[in-house]
Tab-separated table of C-alpha atoms in Angstrom:
chain	number	residue	atom	x	y	z
A	1	MET	CA	72.169	36.734	57.593
A	2	ALA	CA	72.525	35.816	53.843
A	3	ASP	CA	72.197	32.325	52.712
A	4	ILE	CA	74.694	32.842	49.951
A	5	THR	CA	78.447	33.788	50.093
A	6	TYR	CA	79.941	35.189	46.892
A	7	SER	CA	83.491	35.069	45.726
A	8	SER	CA	85.429	35.561	42.518
A	9	VAL	CA	86.302	33.052	39.889
A	10	ASP	CA	90.067	33.396	39.815
A	11	ASN	CA	92.133	30.383	38.556
A	12	GLU	CA	94.494	29.388	35.965
A	13	VAL	CA	91.713	29.292	33.235
A	14	SER	CA	90.024	32.590	33.974
A	15	ASP	CA	91.498	34.104	30.865
A	16	ILE	CA	89.705	31.563	28.797
A	17	LEU	CA	86.473	32.467	30.454
A	18	ASN	CA	86.922	36.117	30.000
A	19	LYS	CA	88.168	35.777	26.387
A	20	CYS	CA	85.756	33.043	25.165
A	21	PHE	CA	82.760	33.135	27.407
A	22	VAL	CA	81.624	36.772	27.815
A	23	THR	CA	78.796	38.044	25.741
A	24	SER	CA	76.328	40.825	25.384
A	25	PHE	CA	74.039	38.846	27.770
A	26	ARG	CA	76.919	37.412	30.064
A	27	ASN	CA	79.270	39.820	31.448
A	28	GLY	CA	81.310	37.752	33.865
A	29	TYR	CA	81.279	34.928	36.470
A	30	ILE	CA	81.174	34.563	40.222
A	31	LYS	CA	80.961	31.817	42.812
A	32	ALA	CA	77.868	31.462	44.757
A	33	ASN	CA	78.668	29.190	47.836
A	34	ASP	CA	81.543	27.838	45.695
A	35	VAL	CA	79.355	27.208	42.636
A	36	VAL	CA	80.300	28.889	39.387
A	37	LEU	CA	77.425	31.126	37.992
A	38	PRO	CA	77.047	34.322	35.877
A	39	VAL	CA	77.465	37.632	37.924
A	40	TYR	CA	73.751	38.300	37.178
A	41	PHE	CA	72.814	35.525	39.556
A	42	LYS	CA	73.545	37.804	42.608
A	43	LYS	CA	70.331	39.635	41.701
A	44	PHE	CA	68.297	36.486	42.162
A	45	GLY	CA	70.046	34.102	44.500
A	46	GLN	CA	68.363	35.110	47.746
A	47	ARG	CA	64.848	35.151	46.007
A	48	ILE	CA	65.556	31.557	45.049
A	49	GLN	CA	66.531	30.618	48.570
A	50	ASP	CA	63.291	32.022	49.962
A	51	MET	CA	60.921	30.461	47.421
A	52	ASP	CA	57.647	28.911	48.694
A	53	ILE	CA	57.636	25.172	47.862
A	54	ARG	CA	54.211	23.209	47.609
A	55	ASP	CA	53.589	19.720	48.533
A	56	ASP	CA	52.802	18.696	44.928
A	57	ASP	CA	55.633	20.400	43.186
A	58	ILE	CA	57.713	18.086	40.980
A	59	TRP	CA	61.341	19.213	40.333
A	60	VAL	CA	63.751	17.850	37.735
A	61	CYS	CA	67.272	18.662	38.834
A	62	SER	CA	70.507	18.064	36.871
A	63	TYR	CA	73.833	19.275	35.818
A	64	PRO	CA	73.443	20.778	32.289
A	65	LYS	CA	73.484	18.460	29.332
A	66	THR	CA	72.796	15.128	31.267
A	67	GLY	CA	69.325	14.235	29.819
A	68	THR	CA	67.415	17.064	31.457
A	69	THR	CA	64.960	17.605	28.613
A	70	TRP	CA	64.496	13.949	28.057
A	71	CYS	CA	63.925	13.445	31.846
A	72	GLN	CA	61.572	16.475	31.920
A	73	GLU	CA	59.362	15.083	29.140
A	74	MET	CA	59.179	11.622	30.641
A	75	THR	CA	58.269	13.046	34.101
A	76	TRP	CA	55.703	15.454	32.888
A	77	CYS	CA	53.942	12.832	30.616
A	78	ILE	CA	53.800	10.250	33.512
A	79	ALA	CA	52.580	12.653	36.128
A	80	ASN	CA	49.827	14.091	33.593
A	81	ASP	CA	48.548	10.552	32.602
A	82	LEU	CA	50.147	10.572	29.082
A	83	ASP	CA	48.443	13.822	28.086
A	84	PHE	CA	50.175	14.067	24.731
A	85	GLU	CA	47.877	16.856	23.642
A	86	GLY	CA	49.009	18.972	26.641
A	87	ALA	CA	52.502	17.958	25.825
A	88	LYS	CA	52.228	20.028	22.699
A	89	GLN	CA	52.635	23.232	24.745
A	90	PHE	CA	56.256	24.519	24.688
A	91	LEU	CA	58.258	22.673	27.374
A	92	PRO	CA	59.579	25.898	29.011
A	93	GLU	CA	55.988	27.121	29.517
A	94	ARG	CA	54.844	23.903	31.229
A	95	PHE	CA	58.001	22.951	32.896
A	96	PRO	CA	59.886	26.185	33.294
A	97	PHE	CA	63.617	26.526	33.994
A	98	LEU	CA	64.213	28.282	37.418
A	99	ASP	CA	67.658	29.525	36.690
A	100	HIS	CA	66.918	30.763	33.197
A	101	THR	CA	66.704	34.418	34.060
A	102	PRO	CA	70.043	34.482	36.093
A	103	LEU	CA	71.827	32.788	33.257
A	104	PHE	CA	71.029	35.426	30.576
A	105	ASP	CA	71.184	39.132	31.334
A	106	TYR	CA	69.252	41.017	28.772
A	107	GLU	CA	69.299	44.421	30.507
A	108	LYS	CA	71.614	45.940	28.116
A	109	VAL	CA	70.618	43.953	25.030
A	110	LEU	CA	66.759	44.975	25.221
A	111	PRO	CA	67.184	48.709	24.688
A	112	GLU	CA	69.313	47.867	21.541
A	113	LYS	CA	66.712	45.436	20.185
A	114	PRO	CA	63.164	46.661	20.646
A	115	ASP	CA	61.817	43.879	18.466
A	116	LEU	CA	63.142	41.306	20.980
A	117	LYS	CA	60.194	40.388	23.305
A	118	LEU	CA	60.822	38.112	26.048
A	119	PRO	CA	58.126	36.007	27.744
A	120	LEU	CA	58.029	36.102	31.555
A	121	TYR	CA	59.615	32.594	32.003
A	122	VAL	CA	62.639	34.122	30.371
A	123	SER	CA	62.617	37.808	31.787
A	124	ASP	CA	61.683	36.618	35.440
A	125	SER	CA	61.590	32.884	35.644
A	126	ILE	CA	61.246	32.991	39.478
A	127	GLU	CA	58.081	35.167	39.215
A	128	PHE	CA	56.669	33.036	36.425
A	129	ILE	CA	57.123	29.931	38.536
A	130	ASN	CA	55.694	31.524	41.752
A	131	GLY	CA	52.462	32.341	39.700
A	132	LEU	CA	51.924	28.860	38.188
A	133	LYS	CA	48.828	26.921	39.255
A	134	SER	CA	49.419	23.584	41.118
A	135	PRO	CA	50.944	21.045	40.496
A	136	ARG	CA	54.096	22.796	39.310
A	137	PHE	CA	56.823	21.244	37.213
A	138	ILE	CA	60.109	23.069	37.706
A	139	LYS	CA	63.539	22.463	36.258
A	140	THR	CA	66.830	23.505	37.659
A	141	HIS	CA	70.521	23.069	37.194
A	142	LEU	CA	71.377	24.296	40.756
A	143	PRO	CA	73.304	21.852	42.897
A	144	TYR	CA	71.368	20.586	46.072
A	145	LYS	CA	73.054	23.232	48.280
A	146	LEU	CA	71.630	26.131	46.295
A	147	LEU	CA	68.045	24.856	46.116
A	148	PRO	CA	65.379	26.755	47.892
A	149	LYS	CA	65.640	26.370	51.701
A	150	LYS	CA	62.096	24.625	51.874
A	151	LEU	CA	63.055	22.099	49.181
A	152	ARG	CA	66.325	21.216	50.967
A	153	ASP	CA	64.868	20.840	54.473
A	154	GLN	CA	62.067	18.631	53.133
A	155	SER	CA	59.450	20.493	55.035
A	156	THR	CA	56.993	19.690	52.145
A	157	LYS	CA	56.163	16.717	50.172
A	158	ALA	CA	57.735	18.087	46.952
A	159	LYS	CA	59.598	15.445	44.851
A	160	ILE	CA	62.946	15.688	43.131
A	161	VAL	CA	63.885	13.636	40.002
A	162	TYR	CA	67.689	13.930	39.543
A	163	VAL	CA	69.411	12.669	36.279
A	164	ALA	CA	73.247	12.279	36.026
A	165	ARG	CA	75.497	11.402	33.103
A	166	ASN	CA	79.156	10.466	32.620
A	167	PRO	CA	81.622	13.383	32.617
A	168	LYS	CA	83.111	12.933	29.153
A	169	ASP	CA	79.726	12.909	27.307
A	170	THR	CA	78.407	15.661	29.424
A	171	CYS	CA	81.447	17.722	28.724
A	172	LEU	CA	81.141	17.246	24.856
A	173	SER	CA	77.332	17.964	24.843
A	174	TYR	CA	77.734	21.049	27.192
A	175	PHE	CA	80.596	22.323	24.735
A	176	HIS	CA	78.191	22.227	21.907
A	177	HIS	CA	75.305	23.683	24.002
A	178	CYS	CA	77.387	26.574	25.064
A	179	CYS	CA	78.496	27.318	21.409
A	180	LEU	CA	74.915	27.197	20.238
A	181	LEU	CA	73.076	28.959	23.130
A	182	GLU	CA	75.435	30.645	25.583
A	183	GLY	CA	77.804	32.456	23.369
A	184	TYR	CA	81.066	30.322	24.010
A	185	THR	CA	83.528	31.073	21.117
A	186	GLY	CA	86.546	28.900	22.043
A	187	ASN	CA	87.577	25.359	20.918
A	188	PHE	CA	86.732	21.990	22.493
A	189	GLU	CA	90.077	21.511	24.228
A	190	ASP	CA	89.930	24.840	25.993
A	191	PHE	CA	86.312	23.898	27.132
A	192	CYS	CA	87.719	20.599	28.369
A	193	LYS	CA	90.175	22.716	30.422
A	194	LEU	CA	87.266	24.837	31.776
A	195	PHE	CA	85.237	21.736	32.464
A	196	THR	CA	87.910	19.670	34.369
A	197	SER	CA	88.805	22.843	36.452
A	198	ASP	CA	85.198	23.288	37.507
A	199	SER	CA	85.005	26.719	35.781
A	200	VAL	CA	81.814	26.473	33.776
A	201	CYS	CA	78.358	27.283	35.135
A	202	PHE	CA	76.964	24.931	37.746
A	203	SER	CA	80.282	23.367	38.590
A	204	PRO	CA	81.960	21.681	40.530
A	205	PHE	CA	80.707	18.881	38.505
A	206	PHE	CA	81.221	15.861	40.814
A	207	ASP	CA	79.997	17.891	43.847
A	208	HIS	CA	76.931	18.583	41.879
A	209	ILE	CA	76.169	14.828	41.318
A	210	LEU	CA	77.253	13.619	44.795
A	211	GLY	CA	74.974	16.255	46.372
A	212	TYR	CA	71.884	14.362	45.111
A	213	TRP	CA	73.559	10.859	45.130
A	214	ASP	CA	73.972	11.251	48.828
A	215	ARG	CA	70.246	11.619	49.056
A	216	ARG	CA	69.305	8.874	46.845
A	217	ASP	CA	67.660	6.928	49.569
A	218	ASP	CA	65.333	9.839	50.624
A	219	SER	CA	61.823	9.057	49.794
A	220	GLN	CA	61.311	12.272	48.069
A	221	VAL	CA	64.442	11.926	45.749
A	222	LEU	CA	64.682	9.714	42.625
A	223	PHE	CA	68.335	9.406	41.297
A	224	LEU	CA	68.512	8.440	37.550
A	225	LYS	CA	71.358	7.952	35.122
A	226	TYR	CA	71.345	8.943	31.522
A	227	GLU	CA	73.016	5.657	30.656
A	228	ASP	CA	70.227	3.665	32.112
A	229	MET	CA	67.668	5.561	30.099
A	230	LYS	CA	69.696	4.775	27.030
A	231	GLN	CA	69.970	1.044	28.004
A	232	ASP	CA	66.491	0.401	29.228
A	233	LEU	CA	64.103	3.231	29.003
A	234	ARG	CA	61.111	1.115	29.862
A	235	ALA	CA	62.591	0.173	33.227
A	236	VAL	CA	63.391	3.838	34.036
A	237	ILE	CA	59.871	4.810	32.934
A	238	ARG	CA	58.394	2.244	35.320
A	239	ARG	CA	60.722	3.466	38.145
A	240	THR	CA	59.756	6.965	37.620
A	241	ALA	CA	56.063	6.194	37.513
A	242	GLN	CA	56.377	4.322	40.897
A	243	PHE	CA	58.228	7.229	42.366
A	244	LEU	CA	55.333	9.429	41.115
A	245	GLY	CA	52.572	7.310	42.442
A	246	LYS	CA	51.363	6.400	38.958
A	247	ASP	CA	50.398	3.014	37.528
A	248	LEU	CA	51.207	2.496	33.864
A	249	LEU	CA	49.965	-0.426	31.772
A	250	ASP	CA	52.418	-2.144	29.576
A	251	ASP	CA	51.089	-0.788	26.289
A	252	GLN	CA	51.183	2.803	27.923
A	253	VAL	CA	54.792	2.266	28.777
A	254	LEU	CA	55.575	1.363	25.074
A	255	ILE	CA	53.607	4.274	23.848
A	256	LEU	CA	55.581	6.686	26.106
A	257	GLU	CA	58.773	4.929	25.088
A	258	ASP	CA	58.043	5.715	21.395
A	259	HIS	CA	57.197	9.396	22.216
A	260	LEU	CA	60.506	9.670	24.111
A	261	SER	CA	62.775	8.101	21.361
A	262	PHE	CA	65.529	10.419	20.280
A	263	GLU	CA	64.054	10.729	16.649
A	264	SER	CA	60.634	11.711	18.196
A	265	MET	CA	62.279	14.116	20.615
A	266	LYS	CA	64.484	15.714	17.900
A	267	ASN	CA	61.662	16.417	15.662
A	268	ASN	CA	59.231	17.701	18.377
A	269	ARG	CA	59.222	21.472	18.357
A	270	ALA	CA	57.669	21.514	21.867
A	271	VAL	CA	60.916	20.146	23.319
A	272	ASN	CA	63.805	20.532	20.796
A	273	TYR	CA	64.325	24.245	21.478
A	274	GLU	CA	64.338	25.126	17.806
A	275	PRO	CA	62.107	28.079	18.408
A	276	VAL	CA	64.872	29.527	20.857
A	277	ILE	CA	67.635	28.966	18.355
A	278	GLU	CA	65.536	30.711	15.604
A	279	LYS	CA	64.936	33.734	17.940
A	280	ASN	CA	68.639	33.890	18.858
A	281	LYS	CA	69.533	33.987	14.995
A	282	THR	CA	66.837	36.421	14.183
A	283	HIS	CA	68.182	38.874	16.826
A	284	ASN	CA	71.914	38.121	16.135
A	285	LEU	CA	72.502	36.930	19.798
A	286	ILE	CA	74.472	33.850	18.797
A	287	ASP	CA	76.631	33.083	15.661
A	288	ALA	CA	76.884	29.311	15.882
A	289	ASP	CA	75.086	26.709	13.819
A	290	GLY	CA	73.626	23.397	15.153
A	291	SER	CA	70.736	21.743	16.768
A	292	PHE	CA	69.789	21.410	20.639
A	293	MET	CA	69.562	17.634	20.356
A	294	ARG	CA	72.610	16.348	18.543
A	295	SER	CA	73.374	12.700	18.786
A	296	GLY	CA	71.953	11.342	22.158
A	297	THR	CA	74.559	8.623	22.204
A	298	VAL	CA	76.774	7.225	24.888
A	299	GLY	CA	80.621	7.364	24.453
A	300	GLY	CA	80.889	10.287	22.005
A	301	GLY	CA	82.944	12.334	24.510
A	302	LYS	CA	85.791	9.840	24.648
A	303	GLN	CA	85.830	9.648	20.853
A	304	LYS	CA	86.211	13.341	20.435
A	305	MET	CA	88.745	13.954	23.219
A	306	SER	CA	92.607	13.740	22.853
A	307	PRO	CA	94.104	10.669	24.692
A	308	GLU	CA	95.596	13.271	27.157
A	309	TYR	CA	92.021	14.466	28.156
A	310	VAL	CA	90.672	10.961	28.242
A	311	LYS	CA	93.328	10.288	30.922
A	312	ILE	CA	92.664	13.486	32.774
A	313	PHE	CA	88.857	12.701	32.931
A	314	ASP	CA	89.516	9.136	34.066
A	315	GLU	CA	91.785	9.987	36.857
A	316	TRP	CA	89.486	12.887	37.905
A	317	GLU	CA	86.428	10.626	37.988
A	318	GLU	CA	88.288	7.952	39.983
A	319	LYS	CA	89.463	10.587	42.585
A	320	CYS	CA	86.024	12.027	43.002
A	321	LEU	CA	83.695	9.069	42.758
A	322	GLY	CA	86.094	6.237	43.898
A	323	LYS	CA	84.564	5.754	47.391
A	324	SER	CA	80.993	6.738	46.594
A	325	GLY	CA	79.685	3.643	45.085
A	326	LEU	CA	78.527	5.518	41.892
A	327	LYS	CA	79.803	4.419	38.589
A	328	PHE	CA	78.919	5.256	35.031
């Protein structure tokens, strides 16, 4: 019996999706166990379910644009004893993105662009990860219920670091990301409509967060918040180090804090995704301008939204998180 049930994405905003969010590498959307994903995911969903999980795997899980890259770099550096030389390797190579290939279908694009060469972590991210030496560092935006079965049932000692962010800032950051890297051509208000109706990839948003929040007391799960990282990064570094079984001296914490500063990350080509943006522009895959790391602030979403949408977001958050004990 299949572990994933697929259904269509038909709702009041489907016309925005089809008009503004279908590209040469994204030809439509489906729901996999009620989670919105590109149609191309159907080719990979069961392979992900059946993946082998190792005891020393470290996973960073998140909804998109909640501080994932920041959390990946922190986690990798701590687990690798602050090997900043090793951290010069491109992040997607040392900390690959499991769902990369299902997100971008290049099957029709490649024959038309013979100069476009895709590394294995792009063309088949699952095969790339399966072939990595231990310990493996793996990123995913999948909600808990779509993680590989052996990760969900905790039959191994693999660890999960989850990072969450408030919905308004996530929405604004995701909007800019989708314009820059995923081919979205609509405006911000329409994106807010898509976001609050749980019609963008990896949604429903609050279900995603609560799926991990509900497991925050598991010994193999660490639940972090972007806002806490902004407010007291040293404390979060120490918490993460303890979770990973690492002892950091005070001066090591300060060195890592500096490495993880927004300016340092924004100017670090190993983590700022500038090479990906350049490749997209070279091969005319995306028309938008911008940078992967934009502002790294808290509260920008509220400033950019109309008062109407601020109210919609506030009511939505209260309805979904009110009884959970989770606050941003």
